[in-house]
Short mmCIF file of C-alpha atoms in Angstrom, two decimals:
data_model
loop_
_atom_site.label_atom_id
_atom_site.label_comp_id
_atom_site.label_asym_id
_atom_site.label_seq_id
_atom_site.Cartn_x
_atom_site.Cartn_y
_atom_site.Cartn_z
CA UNK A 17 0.00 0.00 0.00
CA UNK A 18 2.77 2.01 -0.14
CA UNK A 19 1.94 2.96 -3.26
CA UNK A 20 -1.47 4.52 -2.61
CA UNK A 21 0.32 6.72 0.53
CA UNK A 22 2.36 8.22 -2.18
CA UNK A 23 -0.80 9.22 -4.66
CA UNK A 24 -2.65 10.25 -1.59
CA UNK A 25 0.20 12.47 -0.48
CA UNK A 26 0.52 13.80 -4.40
CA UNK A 27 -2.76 14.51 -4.29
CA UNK A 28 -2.72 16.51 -1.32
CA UNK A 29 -0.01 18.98 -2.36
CA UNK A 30 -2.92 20.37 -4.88
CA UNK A 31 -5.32 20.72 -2.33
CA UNK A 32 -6.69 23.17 -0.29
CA UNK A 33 -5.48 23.21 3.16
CA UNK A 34 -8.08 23.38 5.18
CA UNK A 35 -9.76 20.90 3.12
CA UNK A 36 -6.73 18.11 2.85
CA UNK A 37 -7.31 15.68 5.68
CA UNK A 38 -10.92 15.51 4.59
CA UNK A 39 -10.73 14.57 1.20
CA UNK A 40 -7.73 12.56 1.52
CA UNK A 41 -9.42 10.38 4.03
CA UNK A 42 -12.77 10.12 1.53
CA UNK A 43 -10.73 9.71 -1.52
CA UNK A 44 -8.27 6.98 0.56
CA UNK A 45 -11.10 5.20 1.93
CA UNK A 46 -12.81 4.38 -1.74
CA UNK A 47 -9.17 3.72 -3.10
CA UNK A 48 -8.93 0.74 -0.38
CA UNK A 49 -12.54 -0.17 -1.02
CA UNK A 50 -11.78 -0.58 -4.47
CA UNK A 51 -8.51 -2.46 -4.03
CA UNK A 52 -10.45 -4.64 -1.58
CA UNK A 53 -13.00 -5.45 -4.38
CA UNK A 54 -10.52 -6.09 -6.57
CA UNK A 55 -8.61 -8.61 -4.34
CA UNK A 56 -11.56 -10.32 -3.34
CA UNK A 57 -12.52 -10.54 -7.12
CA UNK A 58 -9.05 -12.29 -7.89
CA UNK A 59 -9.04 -13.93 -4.51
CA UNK A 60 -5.49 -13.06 -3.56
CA UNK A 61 -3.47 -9.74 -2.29
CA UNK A 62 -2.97 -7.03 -5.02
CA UNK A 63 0.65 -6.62 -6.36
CA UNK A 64 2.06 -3.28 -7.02
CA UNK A 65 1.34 -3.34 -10.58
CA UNK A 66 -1.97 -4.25 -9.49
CA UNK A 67 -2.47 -0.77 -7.36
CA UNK A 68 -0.60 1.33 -10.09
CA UNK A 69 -3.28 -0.02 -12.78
CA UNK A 70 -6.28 1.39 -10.18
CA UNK A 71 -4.50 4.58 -9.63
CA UNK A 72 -3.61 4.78 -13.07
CA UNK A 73 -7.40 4.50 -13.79
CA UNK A 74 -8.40 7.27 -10.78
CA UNK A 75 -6.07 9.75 -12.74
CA UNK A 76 -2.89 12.25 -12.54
CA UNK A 77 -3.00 13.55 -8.84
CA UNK A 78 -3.40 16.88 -10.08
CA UNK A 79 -6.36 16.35 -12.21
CA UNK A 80 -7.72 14.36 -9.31
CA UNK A 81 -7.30 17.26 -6.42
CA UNK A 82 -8.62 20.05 -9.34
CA UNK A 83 -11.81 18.12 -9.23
CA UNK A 84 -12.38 19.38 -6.04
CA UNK A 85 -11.44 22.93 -6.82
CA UNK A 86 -13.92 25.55 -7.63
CA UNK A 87 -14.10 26.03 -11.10
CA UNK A 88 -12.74 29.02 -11.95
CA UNK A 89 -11.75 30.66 -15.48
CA UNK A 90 -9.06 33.56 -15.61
CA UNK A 91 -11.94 35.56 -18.35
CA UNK A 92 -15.14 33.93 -18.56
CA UNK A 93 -17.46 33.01 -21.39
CA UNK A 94 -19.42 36.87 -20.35
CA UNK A 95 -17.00 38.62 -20.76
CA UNK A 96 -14.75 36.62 -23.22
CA UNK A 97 -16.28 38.59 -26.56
CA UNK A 98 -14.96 41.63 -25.00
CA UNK A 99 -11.68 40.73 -24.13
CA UNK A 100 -11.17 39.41 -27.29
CA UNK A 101 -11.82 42.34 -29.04
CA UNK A 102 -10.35 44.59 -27.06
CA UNK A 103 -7.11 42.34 -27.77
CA UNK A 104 -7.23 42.48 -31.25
CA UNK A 105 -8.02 46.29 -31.69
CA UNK A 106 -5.27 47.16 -28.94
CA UNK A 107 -2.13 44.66 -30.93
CA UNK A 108 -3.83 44.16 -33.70
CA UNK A 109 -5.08 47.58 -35.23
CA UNK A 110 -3.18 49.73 -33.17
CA UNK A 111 0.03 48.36 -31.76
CA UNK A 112 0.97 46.25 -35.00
CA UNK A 113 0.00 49.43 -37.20
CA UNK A 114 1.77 51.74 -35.10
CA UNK A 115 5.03 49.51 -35.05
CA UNK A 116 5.32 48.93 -38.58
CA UNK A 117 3.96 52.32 -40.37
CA UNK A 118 5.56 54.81 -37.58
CA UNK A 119 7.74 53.85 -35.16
CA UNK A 120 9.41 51.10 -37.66
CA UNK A 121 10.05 53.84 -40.58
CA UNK A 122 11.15 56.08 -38.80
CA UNK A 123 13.54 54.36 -36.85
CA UNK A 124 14.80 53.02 -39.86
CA UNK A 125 15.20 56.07 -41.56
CA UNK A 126 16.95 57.66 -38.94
CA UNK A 127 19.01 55.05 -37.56
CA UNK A 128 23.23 54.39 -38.84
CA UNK A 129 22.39 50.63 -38.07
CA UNK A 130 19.07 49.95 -40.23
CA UNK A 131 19.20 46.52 -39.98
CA UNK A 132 19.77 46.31 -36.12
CA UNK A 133 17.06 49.51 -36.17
CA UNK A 134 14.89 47.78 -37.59
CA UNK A 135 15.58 43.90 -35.38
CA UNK A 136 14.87 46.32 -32.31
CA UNK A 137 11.68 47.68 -33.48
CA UNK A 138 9.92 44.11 -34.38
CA UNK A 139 11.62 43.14 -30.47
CA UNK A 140 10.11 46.30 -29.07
CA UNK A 141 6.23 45.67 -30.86
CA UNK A 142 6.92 41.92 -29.26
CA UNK A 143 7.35 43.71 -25.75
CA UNK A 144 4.76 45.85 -26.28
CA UNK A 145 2.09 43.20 -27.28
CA UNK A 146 2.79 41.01 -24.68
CA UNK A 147 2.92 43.94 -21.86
CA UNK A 148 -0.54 45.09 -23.36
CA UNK A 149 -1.83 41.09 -23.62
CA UNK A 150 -0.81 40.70 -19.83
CA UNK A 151 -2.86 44.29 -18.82
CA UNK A 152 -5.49 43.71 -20.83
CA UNK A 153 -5.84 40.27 -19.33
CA UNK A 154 -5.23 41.61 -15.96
CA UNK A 155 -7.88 44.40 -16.54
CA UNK A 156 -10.34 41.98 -17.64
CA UNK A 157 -9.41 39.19 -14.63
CA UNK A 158 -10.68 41.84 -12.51
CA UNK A 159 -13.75 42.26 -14.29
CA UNK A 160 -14.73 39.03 -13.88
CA UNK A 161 -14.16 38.30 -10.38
CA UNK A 162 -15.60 41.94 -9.80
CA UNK A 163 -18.28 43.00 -12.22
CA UNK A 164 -19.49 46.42 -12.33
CA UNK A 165 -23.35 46.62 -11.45
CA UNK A 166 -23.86 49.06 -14.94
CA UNK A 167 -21.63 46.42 -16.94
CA UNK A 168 -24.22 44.73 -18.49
CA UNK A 169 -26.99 47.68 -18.25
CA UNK A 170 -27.57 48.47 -22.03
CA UNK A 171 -30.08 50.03 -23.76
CA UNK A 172 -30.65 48.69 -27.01
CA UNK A 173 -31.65 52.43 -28.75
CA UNK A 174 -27.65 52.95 -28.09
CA UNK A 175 -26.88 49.59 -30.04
CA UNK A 176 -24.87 50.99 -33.14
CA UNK A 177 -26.26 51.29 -36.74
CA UNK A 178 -26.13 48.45 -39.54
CA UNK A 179 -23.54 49.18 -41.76
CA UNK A 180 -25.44 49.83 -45.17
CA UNK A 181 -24.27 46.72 -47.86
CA UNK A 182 -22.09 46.77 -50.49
CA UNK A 183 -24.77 47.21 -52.72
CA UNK A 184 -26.60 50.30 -51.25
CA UNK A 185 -23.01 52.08 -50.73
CA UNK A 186 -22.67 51.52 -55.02
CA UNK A 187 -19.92 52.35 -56.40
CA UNK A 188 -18.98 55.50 -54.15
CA UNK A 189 -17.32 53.14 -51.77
CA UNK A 190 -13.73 53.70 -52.02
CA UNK A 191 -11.97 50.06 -51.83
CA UNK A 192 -9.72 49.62 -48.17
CA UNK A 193 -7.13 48.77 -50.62
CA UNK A 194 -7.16 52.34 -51.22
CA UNK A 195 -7.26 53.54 -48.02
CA UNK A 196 -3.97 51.42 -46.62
CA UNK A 197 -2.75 53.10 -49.97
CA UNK A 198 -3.60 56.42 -48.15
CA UNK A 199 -2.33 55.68 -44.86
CA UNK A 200 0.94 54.60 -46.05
CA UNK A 201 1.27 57.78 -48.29
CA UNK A 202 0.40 60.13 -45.56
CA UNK A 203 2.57 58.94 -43.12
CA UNK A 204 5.79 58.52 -45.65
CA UNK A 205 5.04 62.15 -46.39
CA UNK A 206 4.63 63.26 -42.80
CA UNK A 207 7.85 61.55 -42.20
CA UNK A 208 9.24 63.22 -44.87
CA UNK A 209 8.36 66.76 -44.32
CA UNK A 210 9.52 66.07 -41.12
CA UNK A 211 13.37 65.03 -41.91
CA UNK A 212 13.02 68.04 -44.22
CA UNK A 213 12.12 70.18 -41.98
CA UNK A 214 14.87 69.04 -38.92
CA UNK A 215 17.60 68.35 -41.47
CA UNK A 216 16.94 71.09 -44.08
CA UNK A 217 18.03 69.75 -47.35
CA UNK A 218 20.35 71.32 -50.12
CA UNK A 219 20.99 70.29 -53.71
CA UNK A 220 24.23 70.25 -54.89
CA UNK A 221 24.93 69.53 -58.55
CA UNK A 222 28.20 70.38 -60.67
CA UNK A 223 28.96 73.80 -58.07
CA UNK A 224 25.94 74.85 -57.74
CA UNK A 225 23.95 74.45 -54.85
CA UNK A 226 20.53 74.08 -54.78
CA UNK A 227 18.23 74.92 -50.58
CA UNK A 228 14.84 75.54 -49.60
CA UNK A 229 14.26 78.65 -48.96
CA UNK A 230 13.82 79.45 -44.69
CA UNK A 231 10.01 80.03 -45.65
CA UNK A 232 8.99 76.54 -45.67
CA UNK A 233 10.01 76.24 -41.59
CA UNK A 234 7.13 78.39 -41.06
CA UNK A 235 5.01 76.10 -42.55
CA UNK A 236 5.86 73.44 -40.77
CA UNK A 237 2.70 72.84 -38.73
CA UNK A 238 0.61 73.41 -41.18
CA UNK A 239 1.73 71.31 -44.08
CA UNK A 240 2.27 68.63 -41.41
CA UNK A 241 -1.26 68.65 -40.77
CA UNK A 242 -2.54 67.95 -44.15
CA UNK A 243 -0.40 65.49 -44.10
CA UNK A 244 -1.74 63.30 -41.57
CA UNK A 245 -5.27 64.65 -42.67
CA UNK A 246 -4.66 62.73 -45.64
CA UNK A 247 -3.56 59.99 -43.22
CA UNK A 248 -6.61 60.01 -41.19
CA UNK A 249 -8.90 60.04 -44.29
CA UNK A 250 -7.42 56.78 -45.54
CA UNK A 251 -7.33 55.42 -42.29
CA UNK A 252 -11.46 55.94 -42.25
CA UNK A 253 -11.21 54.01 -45.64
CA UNK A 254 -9.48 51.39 -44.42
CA UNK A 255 -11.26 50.82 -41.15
CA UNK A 256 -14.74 51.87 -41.55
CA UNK A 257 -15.53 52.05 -45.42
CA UNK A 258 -18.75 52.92 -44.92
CA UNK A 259 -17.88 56.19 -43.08
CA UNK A 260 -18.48 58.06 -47.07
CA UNK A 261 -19.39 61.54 -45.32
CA UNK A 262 -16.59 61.47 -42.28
CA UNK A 263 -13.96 60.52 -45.38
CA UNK A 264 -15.00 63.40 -47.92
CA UNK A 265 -15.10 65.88 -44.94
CA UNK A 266 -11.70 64.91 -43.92
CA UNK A 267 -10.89 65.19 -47.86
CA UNK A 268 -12.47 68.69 -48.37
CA UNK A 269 -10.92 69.93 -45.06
CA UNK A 270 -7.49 69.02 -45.82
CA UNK A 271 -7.65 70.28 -49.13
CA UNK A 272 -9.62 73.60 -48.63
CA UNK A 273 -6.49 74.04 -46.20
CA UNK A 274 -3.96 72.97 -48.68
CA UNK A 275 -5.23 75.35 -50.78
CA UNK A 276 -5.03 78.19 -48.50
CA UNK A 277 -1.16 77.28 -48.11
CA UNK A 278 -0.52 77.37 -50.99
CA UNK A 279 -2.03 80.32 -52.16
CA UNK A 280 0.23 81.99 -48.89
CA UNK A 281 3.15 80.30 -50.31
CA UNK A 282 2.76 81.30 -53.61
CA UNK A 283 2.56 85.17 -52.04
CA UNK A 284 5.66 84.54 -50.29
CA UNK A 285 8.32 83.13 -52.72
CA UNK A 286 10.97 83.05 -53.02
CA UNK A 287 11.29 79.10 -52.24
CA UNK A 288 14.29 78.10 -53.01
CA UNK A 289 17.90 79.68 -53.10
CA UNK A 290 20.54 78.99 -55.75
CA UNK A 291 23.83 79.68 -54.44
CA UNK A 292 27.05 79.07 -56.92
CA UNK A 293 30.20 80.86 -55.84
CA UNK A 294 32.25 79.93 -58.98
CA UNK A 295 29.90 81.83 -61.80
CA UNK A 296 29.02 85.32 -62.08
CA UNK A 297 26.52 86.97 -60.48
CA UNK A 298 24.27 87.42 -62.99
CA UNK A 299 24.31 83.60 -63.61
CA UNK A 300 23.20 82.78 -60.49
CA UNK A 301 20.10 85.46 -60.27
CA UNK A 302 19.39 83.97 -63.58
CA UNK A 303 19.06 80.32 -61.97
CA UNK A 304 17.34 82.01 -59.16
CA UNK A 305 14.58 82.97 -61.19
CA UNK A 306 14.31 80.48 -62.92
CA UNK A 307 14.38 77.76 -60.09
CA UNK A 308 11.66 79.70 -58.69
CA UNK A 309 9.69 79.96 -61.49
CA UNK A 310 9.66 76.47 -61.32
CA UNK A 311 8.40 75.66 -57.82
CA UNK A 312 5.87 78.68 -58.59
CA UNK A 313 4.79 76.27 -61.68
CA UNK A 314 4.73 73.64 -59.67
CA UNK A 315 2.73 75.23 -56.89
CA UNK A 316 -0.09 76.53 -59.73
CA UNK A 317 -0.40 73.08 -60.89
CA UNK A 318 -0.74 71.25 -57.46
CA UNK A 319 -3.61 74.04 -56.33
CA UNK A 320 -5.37 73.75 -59.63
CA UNK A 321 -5.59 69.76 -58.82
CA UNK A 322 -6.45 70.53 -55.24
CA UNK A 323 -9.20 72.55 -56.09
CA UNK A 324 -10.35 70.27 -58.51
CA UNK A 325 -10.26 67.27 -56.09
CA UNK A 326 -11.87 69.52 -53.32
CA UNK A 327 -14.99 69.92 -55.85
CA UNK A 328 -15.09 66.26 -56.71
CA UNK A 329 -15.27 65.91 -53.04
CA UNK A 330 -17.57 68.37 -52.34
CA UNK A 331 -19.73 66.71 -55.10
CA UNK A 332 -20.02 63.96 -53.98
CA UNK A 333 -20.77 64.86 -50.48
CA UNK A 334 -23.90 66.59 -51.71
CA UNK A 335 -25.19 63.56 -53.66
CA UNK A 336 -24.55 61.30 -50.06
CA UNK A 337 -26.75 63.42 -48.33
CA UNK B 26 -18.27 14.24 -41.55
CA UNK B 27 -15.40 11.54 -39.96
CA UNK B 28 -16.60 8.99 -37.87
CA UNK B 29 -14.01 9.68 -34.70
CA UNK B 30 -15.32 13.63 -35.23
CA UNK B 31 -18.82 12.23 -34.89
CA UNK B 32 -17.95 9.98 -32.28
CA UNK B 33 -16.73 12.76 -30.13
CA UNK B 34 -18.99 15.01 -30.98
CA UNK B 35 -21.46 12.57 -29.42
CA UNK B 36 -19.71 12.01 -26.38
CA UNK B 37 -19.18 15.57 -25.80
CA UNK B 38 -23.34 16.17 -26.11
CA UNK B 39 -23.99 12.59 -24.04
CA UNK B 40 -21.81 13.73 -21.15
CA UNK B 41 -23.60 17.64 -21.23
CA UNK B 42 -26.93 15.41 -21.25
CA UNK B 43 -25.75 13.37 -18.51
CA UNK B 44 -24.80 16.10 -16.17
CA UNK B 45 -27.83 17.56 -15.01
CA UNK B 46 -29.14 13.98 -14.73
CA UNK B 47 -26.82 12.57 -12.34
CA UNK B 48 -27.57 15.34 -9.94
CA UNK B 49 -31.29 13.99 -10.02
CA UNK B 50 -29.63 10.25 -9.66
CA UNK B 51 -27.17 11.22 -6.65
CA UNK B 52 -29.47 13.34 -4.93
CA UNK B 53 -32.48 10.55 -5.72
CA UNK B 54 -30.04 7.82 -4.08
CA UNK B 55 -28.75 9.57 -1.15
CA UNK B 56 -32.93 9.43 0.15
CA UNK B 57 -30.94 6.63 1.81
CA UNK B 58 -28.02 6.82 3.50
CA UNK B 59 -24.49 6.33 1.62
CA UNK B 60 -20.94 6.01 1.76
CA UNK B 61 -19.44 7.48 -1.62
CA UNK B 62 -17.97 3.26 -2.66
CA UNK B 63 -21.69 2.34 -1.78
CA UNK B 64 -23.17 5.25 -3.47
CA UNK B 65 -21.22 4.85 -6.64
CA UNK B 66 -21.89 1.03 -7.04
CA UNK B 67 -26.00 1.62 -6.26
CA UNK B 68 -25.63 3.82 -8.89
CA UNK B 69 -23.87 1.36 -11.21
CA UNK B 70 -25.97 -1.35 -9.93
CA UNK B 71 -29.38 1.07 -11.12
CA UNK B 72 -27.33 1.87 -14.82
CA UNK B 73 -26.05 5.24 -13.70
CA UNK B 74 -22.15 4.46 -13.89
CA UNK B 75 -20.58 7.68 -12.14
CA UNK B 76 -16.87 8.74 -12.48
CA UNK B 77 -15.00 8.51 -9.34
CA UNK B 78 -13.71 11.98 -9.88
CA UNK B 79 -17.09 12.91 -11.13
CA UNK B 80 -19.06 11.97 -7.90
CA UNK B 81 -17.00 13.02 -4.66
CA UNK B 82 -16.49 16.62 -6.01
CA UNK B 83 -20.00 16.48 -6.72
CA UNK B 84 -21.03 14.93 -3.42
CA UNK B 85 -18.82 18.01 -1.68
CA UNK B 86 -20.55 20.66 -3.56
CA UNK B 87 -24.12 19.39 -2.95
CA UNK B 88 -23.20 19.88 0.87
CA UNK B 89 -21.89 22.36 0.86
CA UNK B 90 -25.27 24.21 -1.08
CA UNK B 91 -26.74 22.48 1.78
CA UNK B 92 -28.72 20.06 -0.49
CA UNK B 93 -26.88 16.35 1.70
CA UNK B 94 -25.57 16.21 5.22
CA UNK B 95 -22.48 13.97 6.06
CA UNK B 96 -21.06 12.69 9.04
CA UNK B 97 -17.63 9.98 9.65
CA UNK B 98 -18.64 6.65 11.45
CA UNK B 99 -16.61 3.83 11.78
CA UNK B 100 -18.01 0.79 9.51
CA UNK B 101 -16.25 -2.53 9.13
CA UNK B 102 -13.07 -1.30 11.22
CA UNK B 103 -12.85 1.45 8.62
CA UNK B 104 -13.91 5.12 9.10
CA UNK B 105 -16.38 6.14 6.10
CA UNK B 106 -17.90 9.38 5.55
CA UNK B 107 -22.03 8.98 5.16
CA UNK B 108 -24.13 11.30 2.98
CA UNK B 109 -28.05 11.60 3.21
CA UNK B 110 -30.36 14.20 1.95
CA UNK B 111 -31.06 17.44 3.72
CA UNK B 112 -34.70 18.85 4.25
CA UNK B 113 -33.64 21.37 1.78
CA UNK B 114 -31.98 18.41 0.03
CA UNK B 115 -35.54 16.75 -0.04
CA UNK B 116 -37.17 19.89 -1.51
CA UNK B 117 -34.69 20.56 -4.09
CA UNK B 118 -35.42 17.04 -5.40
CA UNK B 119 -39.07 17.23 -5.25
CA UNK B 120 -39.00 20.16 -7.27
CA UNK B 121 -36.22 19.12 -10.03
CA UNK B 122 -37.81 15.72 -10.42
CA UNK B 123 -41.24 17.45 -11.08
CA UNK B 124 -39.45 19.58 -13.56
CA UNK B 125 -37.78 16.23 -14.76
CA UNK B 126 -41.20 14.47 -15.92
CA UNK B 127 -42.29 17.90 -17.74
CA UNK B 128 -39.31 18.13 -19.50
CA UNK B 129 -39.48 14.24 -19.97
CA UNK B 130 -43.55 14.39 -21.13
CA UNK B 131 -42.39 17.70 -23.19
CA UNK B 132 -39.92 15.74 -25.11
CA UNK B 133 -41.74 12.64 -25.77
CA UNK B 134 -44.16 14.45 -27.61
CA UNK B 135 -42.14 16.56 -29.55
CA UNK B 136 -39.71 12.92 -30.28
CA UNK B 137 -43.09 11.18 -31.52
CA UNK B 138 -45.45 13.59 -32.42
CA UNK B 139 -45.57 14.67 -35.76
CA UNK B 140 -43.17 17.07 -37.78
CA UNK B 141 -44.55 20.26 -38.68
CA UNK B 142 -43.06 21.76 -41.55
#
C-alpha cells in the first residue's frame, strides 16, 4: 500500500489546506474499497502493478485534487467577446499598425544601423504586445471576479447602426485597398516633411547648390497637418468604409487648407535659393529665377488639382446626403 | 463528416446530457443513507455508472449548497464518511424531479409527435 500513501500524499499537495485531511481520508477510503474489491474478485493480495493499474485509472493527482477545486476561469465566457476584441483592436489595429507604419520607418530612416534599427523595433512591438496582452488580461481578470453593477446595463436604442451593404453604398465606396494606400502615403510624407524640416536639405549639382528657402520652416505645422489629414482620411477608408461623409469631410478639409497654403506660399516666394560661388553673379540670379519659377509652376499646378479634387469631393458629399 | 469527429462530438453532447441527470440520480439515491464506494456502485448497480472523480467533487458541492448532510462513522473497522439528503436536500429534489417528468412528457411528444413543416 505504499503505493497509494504516495498518490494520496501527491494529491494533497494540490489541495486546499483546510480541506486536505478531509478529502484525503474520503478519496483513501474508496481507493482501499476498491482495491479490496478487486482482491476479493481475484481472490489473492494485489501486487504493485496491481495498485498502479487502479491509480492509473483514478487519474494524474493533479487532475484528481482540481476536481475538487472551484471552477474558476481567468476571463469567462461573459465577458470573453470583450476581451477578445479589445485584444485584437489594442495589438492588432493599433500596436501592430503603429510599429510597422511609424515607429518602424522612422527608426529606420533615422538610424546608422538599419538593420539592427529595424531587429529592435519588431523586439520592441513583441514587448509591447505582450505587456498590453498581460494588462489587458489583468484588466479583464478583474472584471470578472468583480463586475461592475452598470456592466451589463444596455439600452438597445444605443446599439450601433447596420452598416449599409455593399450594394446600397454603389460604387462611391472607395476600396480599403485604397485607403492602406492612403495611410501609407500620408505617413511617408509626414515623415518626410519632417526630416526636411529638422535636417533642411540642399541640392548640390556640378557647383551649384541648390536649398529651400527658410520660408517653408514656417510652414511646418501646417503642411504637417494635411499630411496626416490625408492619413486620417485613408485610415477611415481602411477601417470603416462605410464612413463616405466622415472621409470626404476629412478630404475637403485638408484640401480647402492645402489650398489656403498654398495660395500663402505662392505670395511669399521666393522658395528656393541657388547659391554658386564659382559663376558670375548674374548667372546665379538667372538660376534664381528660374528655379523659382519652377516651384511657382509647380505650386499653380498642385492648387489647380487641389481645387479640382476639393470639388469632386464636395460633389459627392452633396449627392450622399 | 469523420466517424471519430462524430464519435466525439457525441460524447461531448452525451456527457452535457448526462450532467444535469446525475444530480437527479445522486441526490435521488442519497434518500438513503451512503458512503461514496456504496453510493457509486447503487448507482452502477441502477445503470447510472458515475466517475469517481465525477461523484466526490460532486457529493462536496451538494453539501456544501446544503442540499446532503455527512457525518464519519466507523463501519467494518474502517472510518467512512455517510451522505443523506437534507430537508432542503428533499425539496430541491421534489422540485427538479417534477421539472424532470415535464421536461421528460415535453420531449416525448415533440420525439413522436408529428413534424410540422
Amino acid at each position: 500500500m505504499e503505493l497509494l500513501s504516495r498518490y494520496l500524499h501527491a494529491v494533497r499537495f494540490w489541495l486546499p489546506k483546510p480541506q486536505q485531511e478531509d478529502i484525503i481520508a474520503e478519496l483513501g477510503e474508496d481507493l482501499r474499497s476498491q482495491v479490496e474489491e478487486r482482491e476479493a474478485a481475484i481472490g489473492r493480495p494485489l501486487d504493485e502493478d496491481g495498485v498502479a493499474a487502479i491509480l492509473r485509472q483514478r487519474g494524474h493527482p493533479m487532475l484528481v485534487a482540481g476536481g475538487y477545486l472551484p471552477q474558476r476561469s481567468l476571463i469567462g465566457p461573459a465577458v470573453f467577446p470583450a476581451y477578445r476584441f479589445v485584444l485584437r483592436l489594442v495589438i492588432g489595429w493599433i500596436l501592430t499598425p503603429v510599429f510597422v507604419l511609424v515607429v518602424g520607418p522612422a527608426t529606420v530612416l533615422t538610424s546608422r544601423n538599419p538593420s539592427a534599427a529595424l531587429i529592435w523595433t519588431a523586439w520592441t512591438l513583441v514587448m509591447a504586445a505582450v505587456f498590453a496582452f498581460g494588462v489587458i488580461t489583468l484588466v479583464f481578470a478583474i472584471l470578472e471576479r468583480y463586475p461592475f453593477e452598470t456592466t451589463f446595463q444596455w439600452n438597445p436604442r444605443r446599439l450601433p447602426r447596420v452598416p449599409p451593404a455593399k450594394a446600397a453604398i454603389g460604387p462611391r465606396r472607395v476600396s480599403r485597398f485604397t485607403g492602406i494606400a492612403e495611410v501609407l502615403a500620408g505617413i511617408c510624407a509626414s515623415l518626410i516633411w519632417i526630416d526636411i524640416a529638422r535636417f533642411p536639405m540642399s541640392l548640390e549639382v556640378h557647383g551649384v547648390d541648390i536649398a529651400a528657402a527658410p520660408i517653408w520652416h514656417s510652414f511646418f505645422w501646417p503642411i504637417l497637418l494635411v499630411t496626416l489629414a490625408r492619413a486620417a482620411a485613408g485610415l477611415i477608408t481602411w477601417l470603416r468604409p462605410w464612413w463616405i461623409r466622415a472621409r470626404l469631410w476629412t478630404i475637403l478639409a485638408a484640401d480647402a487648407v492645402t489650398l489656403v497654403l498654398i495660395g500663402a506660399l505662392a505670395s511669399m516666394g521666393p522658395w528656393v535659393l541657388v547659391a554658386a560661388p564659382g559663376l558670375p553673379a548674374a548667372g546665379v540670379a538667372s538660376a534664381n529665377h528660374w528655379a523659382n519659377v519652377g516651384v511657382g509652376i509647380c505650386l499653380s499646378v498642385a492648387w489647380i488639382v487641389t481645387l479640382v479634387n476639393a470639388v469632386r469631393a464636395a460633389r459627392r458629399l452633396v449627392k450622399t446626403r | 463528416m469523420q466517424q471519430t469527429v462524430l464519435t466525439n462530438l457525441f460524447e461531448n453532447l452525451r456527457l452535457e446530457l448526462r450532467r444535469g441527470c446525475l444530480i437527479l440520480a445522486v441526490l435521488a439515491q442519497l434518500r438513503e443513507e451512503h458512503y461514496g464506494y456504496a453510493l457509486r456502485k447503487a448507482l452502477a448497480d441502477r445503470g447510472m455508472a458515475i466517475d469517481e472523480n465525477t461523484l466526490y467533487p460532486l457529493l462536496r458541492r451538494l453539501e456544501s449548497q446544503g442540499l446532503l448532510v455527512s457525518e464519519w462513522r466507523e463501519e467494518e473497522k474502517r472510518n467512512k464518511r455517510f451522505y443523506r439528503l437534507s430537508g432542503d436536500g428533499q425539496q430541491i429534489l421534489d422540485r427538479l424531479l417534477e421539472e424532470w417528468h415535464s421536461i421528460n412528457a415535453s420531449l416525448t411528444r415533440i420525439v413522436e409527435g408529428p413534424v410540422m413543416a
